[in-house]
Coordinates of C-alpha atoms and ligand atoms in Angstrom, one line a residue:
M1 CA 16.7 50.2 67.8
P2 CA 13.7 48.1 68.9
T3 CA 10.5 48.9 67.3
V4 CA 7.2 49.3 69.1
S5 CA 5.1 46.3 68.2
S6 CA 1.4 45.9 68.4
R7 CA 1.9 43.8 71.5
M8 CA 4.1 46.5 72.8
S9 CA 5.5 46.5 76.3
Q10 CA 5.6 49.8 78.3
Q11 CA 9.3 50.7 77.6
R12 CA 9.4 54.4 77.1
T13 CA 12.2 54.5 74.5
E14 CA 10.6 52.3 71.9
R15 CA 10.3 53.6 68.4
G16 CA 7.4 53.3 66.1
R17 CA 7.9 51.8 62.6
G18 CA 7.6 55.1 60.7
H19 CA 5.3 55.6 57.8
Y20 CA 3.8 52.9 55.6
I21 CA 4.3 54.0 52.0
G22 CA 4.1 51.9 48.9
G23 CA 4.2 48.7 50.9
E24 CA 7.3 49.7 52.9
W25 CA 7.9 51.0 56.4
T26 CA 10.0 54.1 56.2
D27 CA 11.4 56.8 58.4
G28 CA 10.7 59.2 55.5
N29 CA 12.5 62.3 54.3
G30 CA 11.9 64.5 57.2
A31 CA 15.5 65.4 57.9
E32 CA 16.2 66.4 54.3
R33 CA 13.1 68.3 53.5
G34 CA 11.1 68.8 56.7
P35 CA 10.9 71.8 58.9
A36 CA 14.3 73.0 60.1
G37 CA 15.5 70.9 63.1
D38 CA 18.7 70.6 65.0
R39 CA 21.0 68.7 62.5
T40 CA 23.3 67.7 65.2
Q41 CA 20.6 65.4 66.4
P42 CA 19.3 63.5 63.5
D43 CA 15.8 63.1 65.0
A44 CA 15.3 66.7 66.0
G45 CA 12.2 68.1 64.4
R46 CA 11.3 64.7 63.0
T47 CA 9.9 62.6 65.7
F48 CA 7.1 63.0 68.2
E49 CA 5.9 61.0 71.1
S50 CA 2.6 59.2 71.8
E51 CA 1.6 59.8 75.4
N52 CA -0.6 57.9 77.9
P53 CA -3.1 60.6 79.0
A54 CA -3.6 58.9 82.3
T55 CA 0.0 59.3 83.3
G56 CA 1.5 61.9 80.9
E57 CA 4.2 59.3 80.2
P58 CA 5.4 58.7 76.6
L59 CA 4.4 55.4 75.1
A60 CA 6.7 55.4 72.1
T61 CA 8.3 57.7 69.5
F62 CA 7.0 58.1 66.0
Q63 CA 8.3 59.7 62.8
R64 CA 6.8 63.1 62.0
G65 CA 5.7 63.1 58.4
T66 CA 6.6 66.0 56.1
V67 CA 5.4 67.3 52.8
A68 CA 8.0 65.1 51.2
D69 CA 6.6 62.0 52.9
V70 CA 3.1 62.9 51.8
D71 CA 4.4 63.4 48.3
A72 CA 5.9 59.9 48.3
A73 CA 2.6 58.4 49.7
L74 CA 0.5 60.2 47.1
A75 CA 2.8 59.0 44.3
A76 CA 2.5 55.4 45.6
A77 CA -1.3 55.8 45.8
E78 CA -1.5 57.2 42.3
S79 CA 0.6 54.5 40.7
A80 CA -1.4 51.7 42.5
A81 CA -4.8 53.1 41.5
E82 CA -5.2 51.6 38.0
E83 CA -4.5 48.0 39.1
W84 CA -6.7 48.3 42.2
R85 CA -9.7 49.7 40.4
S86 CA -9.5 46.9 37.9
L87 CA -10.2 44.3 40.6
S88 CA -13.8 43.3 41.3
Y89 CA -15.5 44.7 44.3
I90 CA -15.5 41.2 45.8
D91 CA -11.8 40.7 45.3
R92 CA -11.1 44.1 46.9
A93 CA -13.3 43.3 49.9
E94 CA -11.3 40.0 50.5
F95 CA -8.4 42.1 51.9
L96 CA -10.8 43.8 54.3
W97 CA -12.3 40.5 55.5
D98 CA -8.8 39.5 56.8
I99 CA -8.8 42.8 58.8
Y100 CA -12.3 42.2 60.0
H101 CA -11.2 38.8 61.6
E102 CA -8.1 40.3 63.0
L103 CA -10.0 43.2 64.7
R104 CA -12.3 40.6 66.3
D105 CA -9.6 38.2 67.3
R106 CA -7.6 41.0 69.0
H107 CA -10.6 42.7 70.5
D108 CA -9.3 42.8 74.2
E109 CA -5.8 43.6 73.3
L110 CA -6.7 46.4 70.9
G111 CA -9.3 47.8 73.3
K112 CA -6.7 48.2 75.9
I113 CA -4.3 49.9 73.5
V114 CA -7.0 52.4 72.6
S115 CA -7.7 53.0 76.3
K116 CA -4.0 53.5 77.0
E117 CA -3.3 55.8 74.1
C118 CA -6.4 58.0 74.1
G119 CA -7.6 57.6 77.7
K120 CA -11.1 56.3 77.1
E121 CA -12.4 53.8 79.7
I122 CA -12.0 50.2 78.7
S123 CA -15.6 49.5 77.6
E124 CA -15.2 52.5 75.2
G125 CA -11.8 51.3 74.1
K126 CA -13.3 48.0 73.2
A127 CA -16.4 49.5 71.6
D128 CA -14.1 51.6 69.4
V129 CA -12.6 48.3 68.0
T130 CA -16.1 46.8 67.7
E131 CA -17.3 49.8 65.7
A132 CA -14.3 49.4 63.5
W133 CA -15.1 45.8 62.6
H134 CA -18.8 46.8 62.1
M135 CA -17.7 49.3 59.5
V136 CA -15.4 46.8 57.8
E137 CA -18.2 44.3 57.8
W138 CA -20.6 46.8 56.3
A139 CA -18.1 47.9 53.6
A140 CA -16.9 44.4 52.7
G141 CA -20.3 42.9 52.8
N142 CA -21.6 45.7 50.6
A143 CA -19.3 44.5 47.9
R144 CA -21.8 41.8 47.1
H145 CA -24.8 44.2 47.2
P146 CA -26.2 46.1 44.2
H147 CA -24.4 49.3 43.5
G148 CA -26.8 51.2 41.2
D149 CA -30.2 51.6 39.9
V150 CA -31.9 50.5 36.7
V151 CA -33.7 53.6 35.5
P152 CA -36.6 53.6 33.0
S153 CA -36.1 55.5 29.7
E154 CA -38.8 57.2 27.6
I155 CA -37.5 55.2 24.7
G156 CA -38.4 51.5 24.8
S157 CA -35.2 50.5 23.1
K158 CA -32.9 52.3 25.5
D159 CA -31.5 50.8 28.7
A160 CA -30.5 53.3 31.4
Y161 CA -28.7 52.6 34.6
M162 CA -26.5 54.2 37.2
R163 CA -22.9 53.0 37.6
R164 CA -20.3 54.0 40.2
K165 CA -16.7 54.6 39.6
P166 CA -13.9 55.2 42.1
R167 CA -12.8 58.8 42.3
G168 CA -9.2 57.8 42.5
V169 CA -7.0 58.8 45.4
V170 CA -8.7 59.5 48.7
G171 CA -7.0 61.4 51.5
C172 CA -8.1 60.5 55.0
I173 CA -7.5 62.6 58.1
T174 CA -8.9 61.1 61.3
P175 CA -9.2 62.2 64.9
W176 CA -7.8 60.7 68.1
N177 CA -11.1 60.1 69.9
F178 CA -12.1 57.1 67.8
P179 CA -8.6 56.0 66.8
V180 CA -9.6 52.7 65.3
A181 CA -13.2 53.1 64.3
I182 CA -13.1 56.4 62.4
P183 CA -10.1 55.4 60.2
F184 CA -12.3 52.4 59.0
W185 CA -15.3 54.7 58.5
H186 CA -13.2 56.4 55.9
M187 CA -10.9 53.8 54.5
A188 CA -13.0 50.6 54.4
I189 CA -15.5 52.2 52.1
A190 CA -13.0 54.2 50.1
L191 CA -11.0 51.0 49.4
V192 CA -13.8 48.6 48.6
E193 CA -15.2 51.2 46.2
G194 CA -11.9 51.0 44.3
N195 CA -9.9 54.0 45.5
T196 CA -6.4 54.1 46.9
V197 CA -5.8 55.8 50.2
V198 CA -3.3 58.1 51.9
W199 CA -4.1 58.3 55.6
K200 CA -2.8 60.5 58.4
P201 CA -3.9 59.3 61.8
A202 CA -4.2 61.8 64.7
E203 CA -0.9 62.8 66.2
Q204 CA -2.2 61.8 69.6
T205 CA -2.8 58.2 68.6
P206 CA 0.0 57.1 66.3
W207 CA 0.3 53.7 68.0
C208 CA -3.3 52.8 67.0
G209 CA -2.4 54.1 63.5
Q210 CA 0.6 51.9 63.3
I211 CA -1.4 48.8 64.3
I212 CA -4.0 49.5 61.6
A213 CA -1.2 49.9 59.0
E214 CA 0.3 46.6 60.1
M215 CA -3.1 45.0 59.6
F216 CA -3.2 46.3 56.0
E217 CA 0.3 45.1 55.5
E218 CA -0.6 41.6 56.8
S219 CA -3.7 41.5 54.6
G220 CA -1.5 41.4 51.6
I221 CA -3.2 44.4 50.0
P222 CA -1.2 45.4 46.9
D223 CA 1.6 47.9 47.6
G224 CA 0.6 51.5 47.3
V225 CA -3.2 50.9 47.7
F226 CA -3.0 51.8 51.4
N227 CA -0.5 54.3 52.7
M228 CA -0.1 55.9 56.1
V229 CA 1.9 59.0 57.0
Q230 CA 2.2 59.7 60.7
G231 CA 2.3 63.3 61.8
F232 CA 0.6 66.6 62.5
G233 CA -1.6 69.2 60.8
D234 CA 1.1 70.2 58.3
A235 CA 1.1 66.6 56.9
G236 CA -2.7 66.6 56.9
A237 CA -2.8 69.9 55.0
A238 CA -0.3 68.6 52.5
I239 CA -2.7 65.7 51.8
A240 CA -5.8 67.9 51.6
D241 CA -4.1 70.5 49.4
D242 CA -2.5 68.2 46.9
E243 CA -4.1 68.1 43.5
R244 CA -3.6 64.3 43.2
V245 CA -6.2 63.8 45.9
D246 CA -9.7 63.5 44.5
T247 CA -11.6 63.3 47.7
V248 CA -10.6 64.4 51.2
L249 CA -12.4 62.6 54.1
F250 CA -11.9 64.6 57.3
T251 CA -13.3 64.0 60.8
G252 CA -12.1 66.5 63.4
S253 CA -12.4 70.0 64.6
A254 CA -14.7 72.6 62.9
E255 CA -11.8 74.9 62.6
V256 CA -9.7 72.6 60.5
G257 CA -12.7 71.1 58.6
H258 CA -13.9 74.4 57.4
E259 CA -10.5 75.4 56.2
I260 CA -10.3 72.1 54.2
A261 CA -13.8 72.4 52.9
G262 CA -13.2 76.0 51.9
N263 CA -9.9 75.2 50.1
V264 CA -11.2 72.1 48.4
G265 CA -14.4 73.8 47.4
G266 CA -12.4 76.1 45.1
E267 CA -10.9 73.3 43.2
P268 CA -13.0 71.9 40.4
G269 CA -13.5 68.2 40.5
K270 CA -12.3 67.8 44.0
L271 CA -14.5 66.9 46.9
A272 CA -14.2 67.2 50.7
A273 CA -16.5 65.3 53.1
C274 CA -16.0 66.8 56.5
E275 CA -17.5 65.7 59.8
M276 CA -16.9 68.1 62.6
G277 CA -18.1 69.1 66.0
G278 CA -21.3 70.1 67.7
K279 CA -22.9 72.1 70.5
N280 CA -25.3 69.3 71.0
G281 CA -28.4 69.6 73.1
I282 CA -30.9 67.4 74.9
V283 CA -34.5 68.6 75.3
I284 CA -36.2 67.3 78.4
T285 CA -39.8 68.2 78.3
E286 CA -42.5 68.3 81.1
E287 CA -43.6 64.9 79.7
A288 CA -40.2 63.3 80.3
D289 CA -39.5 60.1 82.2
L290 CA -36.9 61.6 84.5
D291 CA -35.1 58.3 85.0
I292 CA -34.4 58.2 81.2
A293 CA -33.6 61.9 81.2
V294 CA -31.0 61.7 83.8
H295 CA -29.4 58.6 82.4
A296 CA -29.3 59.9 78.9
A297 CA -27.9 63.2 79.9
I298 CA -25.2 61.7 82.1
M299 CA -24.1 59.4 79.3
S300 CA -24.2 62.1 76.6
S301 CA -22.3 64.7 78.7
F302 CA -19.6 62.6 80.4
K303 CA -19.0 59.4 78.4
T304 CA -15.5 59.7 76.7
T305 CA -15.0 62.6 79.1
G306 CA -17.2 64.7 76.9
Q307 CA -14.8 64.3 74.0
R308 CA -17.1 63.0 71.4
C309 CA -18.3 65.2 68.6
V310 CA -21.8 64.1 69.5
S311 CA -21.4 64.8 73.3
S312 CA -24.0 67.1 74.8
E313 CA -23.1 70.4 76.3
R314 CA -26.6 71.8 76.6
L315 CA -29.5 70.3 78.6
I316 CA -32.7 72.3 77.8
V317 CA -35.2 71.4 80.6
H318 CA -38.8 72.4 81.1
E319 CA -39.6 74.4 84.2
D320 CA -42.0 71.9 85.5
V321 CA -39.3 69.2 85.9
Y322 CA -36.3 71.5 86.1
D323 CA -35.7 71.3 89.9
E324 CA -36.0 67.6 90.1
F325 CA -33.9 66.9 87.0
K326 CA -31.2 69.4 88.2
A327 CA -31.0 67.8 91.7
R328 CA -30.7 64.3 90.3
F329 CA -28.2 65.2 87.5
V330 CA -26.0 67.2 89.8
D331 CA -26.0 64.4 92.4
I332 CA -24.6 61.9 89.9
A333 CA -22.2 64.5 88.3
E334 CA -20.7 65.1 91.8
D335 CA -19.9 61.4 92.2
I336 CA -19.3 60.2 88.7
A337 CA -16.2 57.9 88.7
V338 CA -13.2 59.5 87.1
G339 CA -10.3 57.1 87.0
D340 CA -7.9 54.8 85.4
P341 CA -9.3 54.0 81.9
L342 CA -8.2 50.4 82.3
E343 CA -10.4 49.8 85.4
A344 CA -13.8 48.4 84.7
D345 CA -15.5 50.6 87.3
T346 CA -14.2 53.9 85.8
F347 CA -16.8 56.0 84.0
M348 CA -14.6 58.8 82.8
G349 CA -10.9 58.6 81.9
P350 CA -8.6 61.6 81.6
A351 CA -8.7 64.3 78.9
I352 CA -6.5 63.6 75.9
E353 CA -3.6 66.1 76.6
A354 CA -2.4 69.0 78.7
D355 CA -3.4 71.6 76.1
H356 CA -6.9 70.2 76.0
V357 CA -7.2 70.5 79.8
E358 CA -6.4 74.2 79.4
K359 CA -9.0 74.5 76.7
I360 CA -11.6 73.0 79.0
R361 CA -10.5 75.4 81.7
R362 CA -11.0 78.4 79.4
H363 CA -14.5 77.2 78.6
N364 CA -15.4 76.8 82.2
D365 CA -14.1 80.3 82.9
L366 CA -16.0 81.7 80.0
A367 CA -19.3 80.3 81.4
R368 CA -18.5 81.8 84.8
D369 CA -17.6 85.2 83.1
E370 CA -20.9 85.1 81.2
G371 CA -22.9 84.8 84.4
A372 CA -23.3 81.0 84.9
T373 CA -24.2 79.6 88.3
V374 CA -21.8 76.8 88.8
L375 CA -23.5 73.6 90.2
V376 CA -20.6 71.2 90.0
D377 CA -17.0 72.1 89.6
R378 CA -14.7 69.1 89.6
F379 CA -12.2 70.6 87.1
E380 CA -9.4 70.3 89.7
L381 CA -9.9 66.9 91.1
A382 CA -9.0 66.3 94.7
D383 CA -5.9 64.2 95.2
E384 CA -7.9 61.2 96.4
E385 CA -10.0 61.3 93.2
I386 CA -6.9 60.7 91.1
P387 CA -6.4 57.0 90.5
D388 CA -3.5 55.1 92.0
G389 CA -3.1 52.6 89.3
S390 CA -4.1 49.0 88.4
E391 CA -2.2 46.0 87.2
D392 CA -2.7 46.9 83.5
G393 CA -2.1 50.6 84.0
A394 CA 1.0 52.3 82.9
A395 CA 2.4 52.7 86.4
T396 CA 3.4 49.6 88.3
A397 CA 2.6 48.8 91.9
A398 CA 6.2 47.9 92.6
D399 CA 8.0 51.1 91.6
G400 CA 6.5 53.2 94.3
E401 CA 5.8 56.0 91.8
R402 CA 2.3 55.0 91.1
S403 CA 0.5 58.0 92.5
A404 CA 3.2 60.4 91.3
S405 CA 2.8 58.9 87.8
Y406 CA -1.0 59.2 87.7
A407 CA -0.7 62.7 89.2
N408 CA 0.7 63.8 85.9
G409 CA -2.3 62.5 83.9
H410 CA -4.6 65.0 82.3
W411 CA -7.4 64.6 84.8
V412 CA -10.6 66.7 84.7
G413 CA -14.0 66.1 86.2
P414 CA -17.5 67.3 85.4
F415 CA -18.3 71.0 85.2
V416 CA -22.1 71.7 85.4
Y417 CA -23.6 75.1 85.3
E418 CA -27.0 76.8 84.9
I419 CA -27.5 79.9 82.9
D420 CA -30.4 82.0 81.7
Y421 CA -30.8 81.4 78.0
E422 CA -29.6 84.3 75.8
S423 CA -29.0 83.8 72.1
D424 CA -25.5 85.2 71.9
L425 CA -23.9 83.7 75.0
R426 CA -20.6 82.3 73.8
C427 CA -20.7 79.5 76.3
L428 CA -23.9 78.2 74.7
N429 CA -22.5 78.5 71.2
E430 CA -18.9 77.4 71.3
E431 CA -17.9 73.7 71.5
C432 CA -15.8 72.8 74.5
F433 CA -15.3 69.1 73.8
G434 CA -15.1 68.2 77.4
P435 CA -17.2 67.3 80.5
H436 CA -18.7 70.8 80.5
V437 CA -22.5 71.1 80.4
A438 CA -25.1 73.9 80.7
L439 CA -28.6 73.5 82.2
I440 CA -31.0 75.8 80.6
E441 CA -34.6 76.2 81.9
Y442 CA -37.4 76.8 79.5
S443 CA -41.1 77.5 79.8
G444 CA -43.8 77.1 77.2
D445 CA -44.1 74.4 74.6
I446 CA -42.0 72.1 72.6
E447 CA -41.7 74.9 70.0
D448 CA -39.9 77.0 72.5
A449 CA -37.5 74.2 73.5
V450 CA -36.6 73.5 69.9
E451 CA -36.1 77.2 69.2
I452 CA -33.4 77.2 71.9
H453 CA -32.1 73.9 70.8
N454 CA -31.6 75.2 67.2
D455 CA -29.9 78.4 68.3
T456 CA -26.3 77.3 67.7
P457 CA -24.2 77.4 64.6
Y458 CA -23.8 73.6 64.8
G459 CA -26.2 70.8 64.0
L460 CA -24.7 67.4 64.6
A461 CA -26.6 65.4 67.3
G462 CA -29.4 65.9 69.7
A463 CA -32.0 64.1 71.8
I464 CA -35.5 64.6 73.1
I465 CA -36.8 63.0 76.3
S466 CA -40.6 62.8 76.4
E467 CA -43.4 60.4 76.6
D468 CA -45.6 62.5 74.3
Y469 CA -45.4 61.4 70.6
R470 CA -46.4 64.9 69.4
Q471 CA -43.4 66.4 71.1
L472 CA -41.1 63.7 69.8
N473 CA -42.3 64.1 66.3
Y474 CA -42.0 67.9 66.4
F475 CA -38.4 67.5 67.5
R476 CA -37.7 64.9 64.8
D477 CA -39.0 67.3 62.1
R478 CA -37.7 70.6 63.4
A479 CA -34.5 70.0 65.2
E480 CA -31.6 71.2 63.0
I481 CA -29.4 68.2 63.3
G482 CA -28.2 65.2 61.4
L483 CA -28.5 62.6 64.2
A484 CA -31.7 62.9 66.3
Y485 CA -32.6 60.6 69.2
A486 CA -35.7 60.1 71.3
N487 CA -35.5 58.8 74.8
L488 CA -31.8 57.9 74.3
P489 CA -28.4 59.6 74.8
C490 CA -27.3 61.6 71.7
I491 CA -24.1 59.4 71.5
G492 CA -23.7 55.9 70.2
A493 CA -24.7 55.9 66.5
E494 CA -24.4 52.6 64.7
V495 CA -22.4 52.3 61.5
Q496 CA -25.2 51.3 59.1
L497 CA -27.0 54.7 59.8
P498 CA -26.0 57.8 58.0
F499 CA -23.6 59.8 60.3
G500 CA -23.1 63.5 60.0
G501 CA -24.4 66.9 60.7
V502 CA -25.8 70.1 59.2
K503 CA -24.9 73.7 59.5
K504 CA -21.3 74.1 60.9
S505 CA -21.1 70.4 61.8
G506 CA -20.5 69.1 58.3
N507 CA -21.9 67.8 55.1
G508 CA -23.3 64.5 56.3
Y509 CA -21.1 62.1 54.4
P510 CA -18.8 60.2 56.6
S511 CA -20.5 56.9 57.4
A512 CA -21.5 53.8 55.5
R513 CA -23.8 54.4 52.6
E514 CA -23.3 58.2 52.5
A515 CA -19.5 57.9 52.4
I516 CA -19.9 56.0 49.1
E517 CA -21.2 59.3 47.5
A518 CA -18.0 61.0 48.5
V519 CA -15.6 58.4 47.2
T520 CA -17.3 57.5 43.9
E521 CA -18.6 59.2 40.8
R522 CA -21.8 58.2 39.3
T523 CA -22.3 57.6 35.6
A524 CA -25.7 57.6 34.1
W525 CA -25.1 54.9 31.4
T526 CA -27.6 54.8 28.6
M527 CA -27.5 52.3 25.8
N528 CA -29.4 51.9 22.6
N529 CA -30.6 48.4 21.7
S530 CA -32.0 49.5 18.4
R531 CA -30.4 50.1 15.0
E532 CA -32.1 53.5 14.9
I533 CA -31.4 56.5 17.1
E534 CA -34.4 57.7 18.9
M535 CA -34.3 60.7 21.2
A536 CA -36.1 61.6 24.4
Q537 CA -38.3 64.6 24.9
G538 CA -39.6 64.3 21.4
L539 CA -36.4 65.7 20.0
S540 CA -36.1 65.1 16.3
A541 CA -33.3 62.6 15.4
D542 CA -33.7 63.4 11.7
I543 CA -30.6 64.8 10.1
K544 CA -31.6 67.5 7.7
T545 CA -29.2 68.8 5.0
T546 CA -29.5 71.3 2.3
E547 CA -29.9 68.4 -0.1
D548 CA -33.2 67.5 1.5
Ligands
UN1_601 C1 -17.3 61.2 67.4 O1 -17.8 61.6 68.4 O2 -16.3 61.8 66.9 O3 -22.1 58.1 67.7 C2 -17.8 60.0 66.7 C3 -21.1 57.8 68.4 C4 -20.0 57.1 67.8 C5 -19.2 57.9 66.9 C6 -18.8 59.3 67.5 N1 -20.5 56.0 67.0 O4 -21.1 58.2 69.5

């Protein structure tokens, strides 16, 4: 059976290489111990397909990981842990530098694969790879940076300083929308800090997962240090629930993240760092430069087809500029280029999968039911708006099936509505994760805008558009979010910044510096340089006995 290589052709029947466990590619134990499948067909219940969202066609078939596969991966990770943590930071980082160079060298090729497998337009596919090597660069470079503090002691003869130790085995569960970058947010740092890893890529992007695993294999990282199990939520849950896992790093839906955080919270000594969704808003005040406002709002609402956890679904606009902003925003949303992700002039690719299109439909319907005035409804795109293919696309010009093929893609266009603000409207509180955005008109001052802005259970990203520094600073200080932008879109964070949210959006760990907290334990190391023992706080060090 041919395997799907990283320089894969478009044959539909190709098979992925399975899981990467303990330095070996394996089909795993699914048939023996997985969910019941049809035993007359050895693959039934064990495999799944990766799909091109632009065509709905399968890209390749992958093994579906089971509890038994996760068990094997965790056993490998545990047994590799001691040797790995004994290496220096710098030696551990050497393996990551190889991957850094490979990500850079294969930028175009991998960018296209990202676009094919998750449907993001090509500049986004390539940016995903760039963000990955930025994170690898940060983590591997950080190996040569100081890792603790020297802390003064009350006692002159004492040295006190902070040291970090790896927590042990880190379980990583990553989403499809950044299929190359986010795995490295988790794993680059976890590994350089001395942990071993068991990773489950999103079931929508197993091809990207396989390529990353191949990079680790080629880097020569010791067997068992990095392990990958392909599969679905049941495999992810098996990782998160296992007592051998010391830290769970999760990026994905609030639903799953809260369940993981809840379960792990009850287990002493175990930690979950979860980065979840948002109902992100942009405040456009009466002092806004409307060119910036429209540009930032379009980028934030429709880039990645609205499928970033930081995408904006609420535009909170002052009454003095509302009509003009609305007219300009709607005008662009009507025409925004939805199309083949591999075409350079596409702005929005398809949604990730058929179920997700249905979810977007439900959110659009919900807004209507709650009284929205619909301004743009391109949910059902007209036939002529659906792309008819490109040379690099999944359909070929010669086969005459080009349009039919793209017609099965998961196309959706912008849905823009206006609605009077009310605190408990579900459409203003629940995340859609699609090109679905509300315009909310406000009157009054920045305080009024920020009150509306903060009135959601989430708190991930947000932006303010204003030329008035007092308004900007009020938003900076009072907006309940982890990522706040001024005169910018609320997407596009860089890896060296902390990334994460507050409230229902997460606990603010999963990026660069902050992730180190989640994958290490700190020891306050205090050492006596004297032959006497002297205590802080004036505590007596005299030992008194009845003989005294
Ligand atoms: C996500 O949307 O899931 O800030 C992550 C950004 C990217 C990461 C987004 N660097 O838009």
